[in-house]
Short mmCIF file of C-alpha atoms and ligand atoms in Angstrom, two decimals:
data_model
loop_
_atom_site.label_atom_id
_atom_site.label_comp_id
_atom_site.label_asym_id
_atom_site.label_seq_id
_atom_site.Cartn_x
_atom_site.Cartn_y
_atom_site.Cartn_z
CA UNK J 1 89.35 93.73 117.01
CA UNK J 2 91.63 90.65 117.61
CA UNK J 3 93.65 89.09 115.29
CA UNK J 4 95.97 85.86 115.34
CA UNK J 5 98.90 86.39 113.48
CA UNK J 6 100.03 82.94 111.84
CA UNK J 7 103.47 82.64 110.17
CA UNK J 8 106.21 80.19 110.08
CA UNK J 9 108.80 83.12 110.11
CA UNK J 10 108.71 85.90 112.59
CA UNK J 11 111.80 88.31 112.98
CA UNK J 12 113.78 88.29 115.53
CA UNK J 13 112.75 84.44 116.20
CA UNK J 14 112.97 82.98 112.73
CA UNK J 15 113.74 84.70 109.14
CA UNK J 16 115.14 83.63 106.03
CA UNK J 17 113.67 86.67 104.07
CA UNK J 18 110.89 89.06 103.30
CA UNK J 19 108.05 86.93 105.29
CA UNK J 20 110.16 86.98 108.39
CA UNK J 21 110.73 90.80 107.97
CA UNK J 22 107.35 91.74 107.16
CA UNK J 23 105.98 89.19 110.03
CA UNK J 24 108.06 90.62 112.58
CA UNK J 25 107.20 94.15 111.82
CA UNK J 26 103.52 94.40 110.60
CA UNK J 27 102.11 93.19 113.95
CA UNK J 28 103.88 95.96 115.66
CA UNK J 29 102.50 98.75 113.37
CA UNK J 30 98.89 96.94 113.85
CA UNK J 31 99.06 97.06 117.34
CA UNK J 32 99.90 100.65 117.43
CA UNK J 33 96.88 101.22 115.61
CA UNK J 34 95.10 99.67 118.35
CA UNK J 35 94.44 96.02 117.34
CA UNK J 36 95.05 93.24 119.73
CA UNK J 37 97.42 90.93 118.19
CA UNK J 38 98.56 87.57 119.08
CA UNK J 39 101.72 85.79 117.23
CA UNK J 40 101.55 81.91 116.53
CA UNK J 41 104.71 80.23 115.02
CA UNK J 42 106.45 76.83 115.30
CA UNK J 43 109.24 76.19 117.40
CA UNK J 44 112.15 75.88 115.15
CA UNK J 45 115.35 75.17 116.97
CA UNK J 46 116.64 78.64 115.94
CA UNK J 47 114.35 80.44 118.19
CA UNK J 48 116.42 79.73 121.31
CA UNK J 49 119.34 81.66 119.56
CA UNK J 50 117.44 84.64 118.65
CA UNK J 51 118.29 86.81 121.77
CA UNK J 52 114.82 87.22 123.53
CA UNK J 53 113.56 85.57 126.69
CA UNK J 54 111.26 82.25 126.08
CA UNK J 55 109.24 81.52 128.88
CA UNK J 56 107.31 78.14 129.32
CA UNK J 57 104.00 79.02 130.24
CA UNK J 58 101.61 77.24 133.04
CA UNK J 59 99.46 76.21 129.89
CA UNK J 60 102.04 74.21 128.22
CA UNK J 61 103.03 76.09 125.57
CA UNK J 62 106.41 78.23 125.17
CA UNK J 63 105.50 82.13 124.80
CA UNK J 64 108.03 85.29 124.15
CA UNK J 65 107.10 88.93 123.50
CA UNK J 66 107.55 90.82 120.48
CA UNK J 67 107.61 94.83 120.71
CA UNK J 68 104.80 96.57 122.03
CA UNK J 69 103.97 93.91 124.38
CA UNK J 70 102.56 91.48 121.46
CA UNK J 71 102.73 87.77 122.78
CA UNK J 72 103.93 84.94 120.56
CA UNK J 73 103.08 81.39 121.05
CA UNK J 74 105.12 78.75 119.68
CA UNK J 75 103.82 75.52 118.12
CA UNK J 76 105.76 72.79 120.09
CA UNK J 77 106.98 69.39 118.06
CA UNK J 78 110.39 67.96 118.85
CA UNK J 79 109.72 65.56 115.83
CA UNK J 80 109.01 68.47 113.41
CA UNK J 81 110.60 71.52 114.52
CA UNK J 82 113.55 70.79 116.30
CA UNK J 83 115.95 70.74 113.44
CA UNK J 84 118.64 73.32 112.11
CA UNK J 85 116.77 74.27 109.04
CA UNK J 86 113.13 76.02 108.73
CA UNK J 87 112.15 74.18 105.23
CA UNK J 88 115.05 71.95 104.71
CA UNK J 89 119.18 71.12 104.52
CA UNK J 90 121.97 70.40 102.37
CA UNK J 91 119.51 67.68 100.68
CA UNK J 92 116.89 70.22 99.82
CA UNK J 93 113.39 70.41 101.15
CA UNK J 94 112.46 68.44 104.45
CA UNK J 95 110.29 65.27 102.80
CA UNK J 96 107.94 65.47 105.60
CA UNK J 97 107.10 68.92 105.15
CA UNK J 98 103.41 68.59 104.23
CA UNK J 99 103.22 67.03 107.77
CA UNK J 100 105.27 69.40 109.60
CA UNK J 101 103.04 72.25 108.42
CA UNK J 102 99.73 70.64 108.46
CA UNK J 103 100.54 70.17 112.11
CA UNK J 104 101.45 73.74 112.87
CA UNK J 105 98.18 74.77 111.10
CA UNK J 106 95.91 72.56 113.48
CA UNK J 107 98.09 73.04 116.39
CA UNK J 108 97.42 76.81 115.97
CA UNK J 109 93.71 76.50 115.71
CA UNK J 110 93.68 74.28 119.05
CA UNK J 111 96.13 76.61 120.96
CA UNK J 112 93.53 79.35 120.12
CA UNK J 113 90.91 77.37 121.73
CA UNK J 114 93.06 76.27 124.53
CA UNK J 115 93.94 79.62 125.67
CA UNK J 116 90.49 80.90 124.89
CA UNK J 117 91.43 83.65 122.42
CA UNK J 118 88.65 84.11 120.50
CA UNK J 119 90.35 86.19 117.69
CA UNK J 120 87.83 88.12 114.85
CA UNK J 121 90.70 87.19 111.93
CA UNK J 122 93.30 84.74 111.65
CA UNK J 123 95.60 86.34 109.46
CA UNK J 124 97.82 83.53 107.75
CA UNK J 125 101.04 83.96 105.82
CA UNK J 126 101.98 81.89 102.59
CA UNK J 127 101.63 78.36 102.10
CA UNK J 128 102.93 77.10 105.49
CA UNK J 129 99.84 78.81 107.33
CA UNK J 130 97.80 77.98 104.43
CA UNK J 131 95.71 74.95 105.34
CA UNK J 132 94.38 77.21 108.57
CA UNK J 133 91.52 78.65 106.60
CA UNK J 134 91.00 74.98 105.23
CA UNK J 135 90.57 73.61 108.73
CA UNK J 136 88.68 76.56 109.87
CA UNK J 137 85.88 75.30 107.47
CA UNK J 138 86.46 71.83 107.59
CA UNK J 139 87.04 71.07 111.10
CA UNK J 140 85.52 73.84 113.02
CA UNK J 141 82.80 74.77 110.57
CA UNK J 142 80.23 74.15 113.68
CA UNK J 143 82.32 75.07 116.35
CA UNK J 144 80.99 78.20 118.32
CA UNK J 145 84.31 79.22 119.33
CA UNK J 146 85.04 79.98 115.63
CA UNK J 147 82.10 80.92 114.45
CA UNK J 148 82.54 84.42 113.68
CA UNK J 149 86.18 84.13 113.09
CA UNK J 150 87.44 85.08 109.33
CA UNK J 151 90.37 84.26 107.65
CA UNK J 152 92.66 86.18 105.49
CA UNK J 153 95.46 84.99 103.17
CA UNK J 154 98.69 86.96 102.54
CA UNK J 155 100.45 85.32 99.52
CA UNK J 156 104.53 87.22 99.81
CA UNK J 157 105.90 85.12 96.87
CA UNK J 158 103.82 83.19 94.47
CA UNK J 159 106.70 81.21 93.54
CA UNK J 160 106.49 79.22 96.64
CA UNK J 161 103.11 77.02 96.74
CA UNK J 162 103.68 74.01 99.01
CA UNK J 163 103.18 71.43 96.46
CA UNK J 164 103.29 67.68 97.71
CA UNK J 165 102.60 64.29 96.04
CA UNK J 166 98.80 63.44 95.96
CA UNK J 167 99.58 60.72 98.36
CA UNK J 168 100.22 63.24 101.07
CA UNK J 169 96.77 64.52 101.08
CA UNK J 170 95.63 61.33 102.79
CA UNK J 171 97.61 62.47 105.79
CA UNK J 172 95.57 65.41 105.94
CA UNK J 173 92.59 64.11 107.85
CA UNK J 174 90.48 66.10 104.97
CA UNK J 175 87.14 64.54 103.13
CA UNK J 176 88.02 63.21 99.80
CA UNK J 177 85.78 65.50 98.03
CA UNK J 178 87.99 68.73 99.34
CA UNK J 179 90.90 67.27 97.17
CA UNK J 180 89.44 69.18 94.53
CA UNK J 181 90.52 72.37 95.86
CA UNK J 182 94.07 71.37 96.18
CA UNK J 183 94.70 69.32 92.94
CA UNK J 184 97.58 70.86 90.85
CA UNK J 185 98.57 68.87 88.12
CA UNK J 186 97.73 65.55 89.88
CA UNK J 187 99.63 66.62 93.04
CA UNK J 188 98.22 68.49 96.15
CA UNK J 189 98.69 72.29 96.60
CA UNK J 190 98.67 73.66 100.19
CA UNK J 191 98.59 77.24 98.68
CA UNK J 192 95.87 76.79 96.59
CA UNK J 193 93.06 75.49 99.00
CA UNK J 194 94.12 78.63 100.99
CA UNK J 195 93.57 80.71 98.26
CA UNK J 196 90.16 78.88 97.49
CA UNK J 197 88.98 78.50 101.33
CA UNK J 198 90.52 81.89 102.81
CA UNK J 199 87.94 84.57 103.05
CA UNK J 200 90.25 87.09 101.81
CA UNK J 201 93.35 87.12 100.09
CA UNK J 202 96.09 89.77 100.03
CA UNK J 203 99.78 89.81 98.44
CA UNK J 204 102.31 92.58 98.95
CA UNK J 205 101.88 95.11 96.07
CA UNK J 206 98.79 96.43 94.08
CA UNK J 207 100.68 95.84 91.09
CA UNK J 208 101.74 92.21 92.08
CA UNK J 209 98.19 91.63 92.73
CA UNK J 210 96.90 92.26 89.19
CA UNK J 211 100.23 90.29 87.60
CA UNK J 212 99.28 87.02 89.68
CA UNK J 213 96.48 86.89 87.73
CA UNK J 214 97.80 86.53 84.56
CA UNK J 215 99.55 83.59 82.87
CA UNK J 216 102.92 85.22 82.87
CA UNK J 217 103.03 85.88 86.57
CA UNK J 218 100.59 83.42 88.00
CA UNK J 219 102.89 80.57 88.34
CA UNK J 220 99.90 78.01 87.21
CA UNK J 221 97.41 79.77 89.62
CA UNK J 222 96.11 82.35 87.72
CA UNK J 223 92.99 80.89 86.81
CA UNK J 224 92.37 80.22 90.73
CA UNK J 225 93.15 84.10 91.53
CA UNK J 226 91.26 85.29 89.01
CA UNK J 227 88.29 82.86 90.27
CA UNK J 228 88.40 84.92 93.46
CA UNK J 229 89.26 88.41 91.90
CA UNK J 230 86.90 90.39 94.10
CA UNK J 231 88.53 89.05 96.98
CA UNK J 232 92.19 89.73 96.03
CA UNK J 233 93.37 93.12 97.39
CA UNK J 234 97.39 94.31 97.05
CA UNK J 235 98.65 96.07 99.88
CA UNK J 236 102.32 97.60 99.91
CA UNK J 237 105.02 96.32 102.07
CA UNK J 238 106.30 99.39 104.53
CA UNK J 239 109.87 99.73 105.39
CA UNK J 240 111.06 99.70 108.91
CA UNK J 241 111.95 103.39 109.46
CA UNK J 242 114.33 102.66 112.60
CA UNK J 243 116.48 100.12 110.88
CA UNK J 244 116.57 102.19 107.57
CA UNK J 245 117.24 106.11 108.17
CA UNK J 246 120.49 107.80 107.08
CA UNK J 247 120.22 110.13 109.84
CA UNK J 248 120.88 107.44 112.44
CA UNK J 249 122.24 104.81 110.52
CA UNK J 250 125.44 103.48 112.60
CA UNK J 251 126.76 101.83 109.88
CA UNK J 252 127.61 105.10 107.86
CA UNK J 253 130.43 106.93 107.33
CA UNK J 254 128.64 109.94 107.50
CA UNK J 255 125.10 110.18 108.39
CA UNK J 256 122.67 112.66 106.62
CA UNK J 257 119.31 114.00 105.83
CA UNK J 258 117.22 115.93 102.96
CA UNK J 259 119.26 118.96 104.03
CA UNK J 260 122.78 117.67 103.62
CA UNK J 261 122.59 114.66 101.67
CA UNK J 262 125.07 116.09 98.53
CA UNK J 263 128.19 116.35 101.17
CA UNK J 264 127.30 113.49 102.98
CA UNK J 265 126.60 111.32 100.01
CA UNK J 266 130.04 111.96 98.47
CA UNK J 267 131.88 111.33 101.54
CA UNK J 268 129.96 107.92 101.97
CA UNK J 269 130.84 107.40 98.16
CA UNK J 270 134.59 108.14 98.39
CA UNK J 271 134.58 105.68 101.57
CA UNK J 272 133.22 102.83 99.33
CA UNK J 273 135.55 103.45 96.57
CA UNK J 274 138.67 103.43 99.01
CA UNK J 275 137.32 100.26 100.65
CA UNK J 276 136.76 98.31 97.30
CA UNK J 277 140.04 99.86 95.73
CA UNK J 278 137.90 101.51 92.89
CA UNK J 279 139.25 104.65 91.45
CA UNK J 280 138.24 107.16 93.97
CA UNK J 281 136.20 109.64 91.46
CA UNK J 282 133.43 111.97 92.10
CA UNK J 283 132.87 112.53 88.47
CA UNK J 284 131.00 109.28 87.42
CA UNK J 285 128.39 107.36 88.86
CA UNK J 286 128.72 104.50 91.52
CA UNK J 287 126.04 101.95 90.90
CA UNK J 288 124.73 99.38 93.56
CA UNK J 289 122.92 96.21 93.43
CA UNK J 290 122.16 94.28 96.73
CA UNK J 291 120.25 91.29 96.75
CA UNK J 292 120.01 87.65 95.89
CA UNK J 293 121.85 86.43 93.11
CA UNK J 294 119.10 84.71 91.63
CA UNK J 295 117.02 84.83 88.26
CA UNK J 296 114.32 86.74 90.03
CA UNK J 297 116.65 89.37 90.60
CA UNK J 298 117.17 90.08 86.67
CA UNK J 299 121.42 88.94 87.27
CA UNK J 300 121.22 87.97 83.63
CA UNK J 301 120.30 91.82 82.62
CA UNK J 302 123.23 93.09 84.91
CA UNK J 303 125.36 90.49 83.20
CA UNK J 304 124.52 91.51 79.74
CA UNK J 305 125.04 95.20 80.86
CA UNK J 306 128.59 94.36 82.48
CA UNK J 307 129.67 92.82 78.90
CA UNK J 308 130.63 96.43 77.83
CA UNK J 309 132.25 97.35 80.90
CA UNK J 310 135.49 98.50 79.36
CA UNK J 311 133.70 101.27 77.52
CA UNK J 312 131.67 102.37 80.41
CA UNK J 313 132.24 105.52 82.37
CA UNK J 314 130.66 104.04 85.70
CA UNK J 315 131.50 101.84 88.48
CA UNK J 316 129.72 99.06 89.66
CA UNK J 317 129.49 97.51 93.16
CA UNK J 318 127.61 94.17 93.90
CA UNK J 319 126.51 92.65 97.16
CA UNK J 320 124.67 89.24 97.03
CA UNK J 321 125.08 85.56 97.50
CA UNK J 322 123.14 82.86 95.59
CA UNK J 323 123.48 81.17 92.37
CA UNK J 324 127.04 79.60 91.99
CA UNK J 325 127.24 80.41 88.33
CA UNK J 326 126.18 84.22 88.86
CA UNK J 327 128.87 84.23 91.48
CA UNK J 328 131.68 82.99 89.24
CA UNK J 329 130.58 85.13 86.22
CA UNK J 330 130.36 88.39 88.00
CA UNK J 331 133.70 87.69 90.25
CA UNK J 332 134.82 86.96 86.58
CA UNK J 333 134.28 90.54 85.04
CA UNK J 334 135.41 92.30 88.60
CA UNK J 335 138.70 90.73 87.88
CA UNK J 336 138.88 92.50 84.64
CA UNK J 337 138.28 95.89 85.72
CA UNK J 338 139.62 96.39 89.26
CA UNK J 339 139.37 99.86 89.03
CA UNK J 340 135.45 99.90 87.93
CA UNK J 341 133.92 97.11 89.22
CA UNK J 342 134.16 94.84 92.86
CA UNK J 343 131.58 92.03 93.92
CA UNK J 344 131.14 91.00 97.40
CA UNK J 345 129.76 87.48 97.88
CA UNK J 346 128.42 87.77 101.27
CA UNK J 347 125.38 88.50 103.50
CA UNK J 348 126.79 91.79 104.93
CA UNK J 349 124.36 94.01 106.81
CA UNK J 350 126.90 96.54 107.53
CA UNK J 351 127.85 96.76 104.03
CA UNK J 352 124.39 96.71 102.56
CA UNK J 353 123.83 99.92 104.55
CA UNK J 354 127.06 101.47 103.15
CA UNK J 355 126.21 100.57 99.59
CA UNK J 356 122.53 102.09 100.17
CA UNK J 357 124.24 105.26 101.18
CA UNK J 358 127.20 105.75 99.04
CA UNK J 359 126.14 104.72 95.65
CA UNK J 360 124.36 107.21 93.16
CA UNK J 361 122.46 104.48 91.44
CA UNK J 362 120.50 101.47 92.83
CA UNK J 363 119.97 98.58 89.98
CA UNK J 364 117.46 96.74 90.46
CA UNK J 365 116.31 94.83 87.12
CA UNK J 366 114.11 91.94 88.56
CA UNK J 367 112.18 89.70 86.30
CA UNK J 368 109.54 89.64 88.79
CA UNK J 369 109.08 91.17 92.27
CA UNK J 370 106.17 90.97 94.72
CA UNK J 371 106.95 94.04 96.48
CA UNK J 372 111.01 94.46 96.81
CA UNK J 373 112.65 96.47 99.69
CA UNK J 374 116.09 97.39 98.03
CA UNK J 375 114.24 100.03 96.04
CA UNK J 376 112.51 101.38 98.95
CA UNK J 377 115.84 101.45 100.76
CA UNK J 378 117.39 103.11 98.00
CA UNK J 379 114.58 105.91 97.58
CA UNK J 380 115.08 106.46 101.52
CA UNK J 381 118.97 106.76 101.27
CA UNK J 382 118.84 109.07 98.10
CA UNK J 383 120.11 106.28 95.76
CA UNK J 384 118.10 106.73 92.54
CA UNK J 385 116.62 103.27 91.37
CA UNK J 386 116.88 101.91 87.82
CA UNK J 387 114.21 99.24 87.91
CA UNK J 388 112.29 96.90 85.60
CA UNK J 389 108.54 97.99 85.11
CA UNK J 390 107.18 95.19 87.33
CA UNK J 391 105.19 94.08 90.62
CA UNK J 392 105.99 96.44 93.72
CA UNK J 393 108.67 98.52 91.83
CA UNK J 394 105.56 100.02 89.67
CA UNK J 395 104.21 100.95 92.93
CA UNK J 396 107.24 102.41 94.32
CA UNK J 397 109.30 103.92 91.93
CA UNK J 398 107.73 107.06 89.83
CA UNK J 399 109.55 107.03 86.22
CA UNK J 400 111.52 109.96 85.55
CA UNK J 401 109.70 111.95 83.07
CA UNK J 402 112.11 114.38 80.75
CA UNK J 403 109.67 116.75 79.89
CA UNK J 404 108.02 117.79 83.17
CA UNK J 405 111.36 116.96 85.09
CA UNK J 406 109.44 114.76 87.57
CA UNK J 407 110.00 111.01 88.80
CA UNK J 408 112.25 109.60 91.56
CA UNK J 409 113.92 106.82 89.53
CA UNK J 410 114.22 105.30 85.84
CA UNK J 411 112.25 102.53 84.73
CA UNK J 412 112.32 100.39 81.81
CA UNK J 413 109.36 98.49 80.45
CA UNK J 414 110.39 95.36 78.68
CA UNK J 415 112.50 92.88 80.27
CA UNK J 416 115.71 92.93 78.07
CA UNK J 417 119.19 94.00 78.07
CA UNK J 418 118.59 96.64 75.63
CA UNK J 419 115.79 98.42 77.60
CA UNK J 420 117.90 98.06 80.54
CA UNK J 421 120.61 99.84 78.87
CA UNK J 422 118.42 102.63 77.49
CA UNK J 423 117.10 103.34 81.19
CA UNK J 424 120.93 103.14 82.45
CA UNK J 425 122.00 105.63 79.79
CA UNK J 426 119.20 108.00 80.45
CA UNK J 427 120.34 107.78 83.99
CA UNK J 428 123.82 108.34 83.86
CA UNK J 429 122.79 111.65 81.61
CA UNK J 430 120.89 112.79 84.32
CA UNK J 431 123.50 112.02 86.87
CA UNK J 432 125.82 114.69 85.09
CA UNK J 433 123.23 117.16 85.49
CA UNK J 434 123.54 118.20 88.79
CA UNK J 435 120.75 119.98 89.51
CA UNK J 436 118.31 117.88 87.98
CA UNK J 437 120.00 114.92 89.73
CA UNK J 438 119.57 116.92 93.12
CA UNK J 439 115.96 117.67 92.44
CA UNK J 440 115.30 113.78 91.65
CA UNK J 441 117.19 112.82 95.04
CA UNK J 442 114.35 115.45 96.92
CA UNK J 443 111.78 113.56 95.47
CA UNK J 444 113.08 110.09 96.31
CA UNK J 445 113.22 111.58 99.67
CA UNK J 446 109.65 112.53 100.01
CA UNK J 447 108.27 109.32 99.29
CA UNK J 448 106.32 107.68 102.21
CA UNK J 449 106.91 103.90 102.84
CA UNK J 450 105.81 103.77 106.60
CA UNK J 451 104.55 100.43 108.14
CA UNK J 452 101.80 102.60 109.86
CA UNK J 453 100.36 103.41 106.14
CA UNK J 454 100.15 99.56 104.84
CA UNK J 455 98.75 98.68 108.86
CA UNK J 456 95.93 101.05 107.93
CA UNK J 457 95.30 98.96 104.78
CA UNK J 458 95.57 96.00 106.49
CA UNK J 459 92.89 97.33 109.12
CA UNK J 460 90.73 98.24 106.19
CA UNK J 461 90.64 94.81 104.89
CA UNK J 462 89.91 93.47 108.42
CA UNK J 463 87.19 95.99 109.21
CA UNK J 464 85.69 95.08 105.66
CA UNK J 465 85.63 91.28 106.26
CA UNK J 466 84.10 91.93 109.85
CA UNK J 467 81.13 93.92 108.60
CA UNK J 468 80.37 91.27 106.00
P1 ADP V 501 113.68 89.25 98.68
O1 ADP V 501 113.10 89.12 97.47
O2 ADP V 501 115.29 88.79 98.85
O3 ADP V 501 112.76 89.29 99.83
P2 ADP V 501 113.82 92.27 98.77
O4 ADP V 501 114.27 93.37 98.16
O5 ADP V 501 112.30 92.38 99.06
O6 ADP V 501 114.03 90.86 98.49
O7 ADP V 501 114.61 92.38 100.13
C1 ADP V 501 115.83 91.84 100.25
C2 ADP V 501 116.63 92.32 101.67
O8 ADP V 501 117.75 91.85 102.09
C3 ADP V 501 116.94 94.10 101.41
O9 ADP V 501 116.78 94.59 102.73
C4 ADP V 501 118.49 93.95 101.16
O10 ADP V 501 119.18 94.70 101.41
C5 ADP V 501 118.81 92.89 101.91
N1 ADP V 501 119.89 91.87 101.41
C6 ADP V 501 119.66 91.07 100.31
N2 ADP V 501 120.99 90.43 100.09
C7 ADP V 501 121.88 91.12 101.11
C8 ADP V 501 123.10 90.66 101.48
N3 ADP V 501 123.72 89.87 100.49
N4 ADP V 501 123.71 91.33 102.32
C9 ADP V 501 123.06 92.20 102.83
N5 ADP V 501 121.57 92.35 102.85
C10 ADP V 501 120.84 91.99 101.69
#
């Protein structure tokens, strides 16, 4: 089976977040299952700094190789892609994003034809690649080269849709009657068109697949998604087990596995407490948060809980950057309680690994969460997540059940300060019951978030499409 993987971001060539991470890892996992994958992305300026050799081929296109020998082709345009940012600069989004990604989508289909790479599936990611299913039908519907090619559109975060003024539609070279499938409150919405024209739609967790079909989480596209409900599937992202492995992690003070987790984690905890000048205490829980400081991540709930920090017997470490208002607020509270709380406003890979290893509890009270990686990393490192019952958090964290003494995390149902508080209260009580907390840690270690499992699910979607 041949698949063309089409994404604006593919790690290590270009990445601003989860999209790049997934699109750098999933092709490799698919290849290991025997699927012939070709990756196609824009030739952004940052690609020259990715540390991998970029070759100019005789076919007039630059190429590089991902792990497992997967070929990556770069759609070139000095005008559109040779810029410092992927999507924008300090002034906001680039004003010509509609044309930039239209160009990428059309040229991707042209390139496959030129290279004579006949693929069974074009797998498109997010709004940047969402016009590919549209052009596949509108431009290439009669082309024998694409007669059997099917499309899959994966939504990584429905909050980003690629919405442009309706006048931009005129630049897409599509028939007027197709505007209806783009129309979104008088504007042109690329993702909407992709959802309507893609043969299958996937998103990054089963729970998020259900949620986005409701007004609360549908970002205005719930009815469109419901109209295609039988084509929508949720597939949980995996975790890169080579990067996230406490037994081999080069950033840790002490490495560990399930057998020696207790002593090693306490050494890592002490190290963190010293580094951040918190009081060195093993008898109170150290809580961590790693992530973007944005509304999505539930920082409002964290701030609510931190208001009463004076009376709390716990410590909190926060690593993140983002919204200036959150940054200031968190730093103000940390300054008041230097022995209990520290905030680091950076993107710091090393510190992130150390927090996952040294903390007892990991906070993730997200407002919404398409999949979420942090909670999976927490579980992998034996750091017990405290999460809101939403999106991918539902599919990865098993709520602690006090009567059966099962579960691997603490979950609250309603997005409110009180409910987060209650879950936290329960987590702290269990932390003090050493035997029980140990048991929860072992359950956390047992979870399987391997990419092979996800790749297997994508393969099923592909096979199902081919047998249609
Ligand atoms: P997002 O919605 O940002 O994609 P995820 O939980 O899916 O959230 O993934 C975020 C990833 O980025 C995690 O691996 C997390 O550890 C990492 N991360 C986020 N913020 C930081 C930071 N300030 N420093 C280091 N790593 C970070």
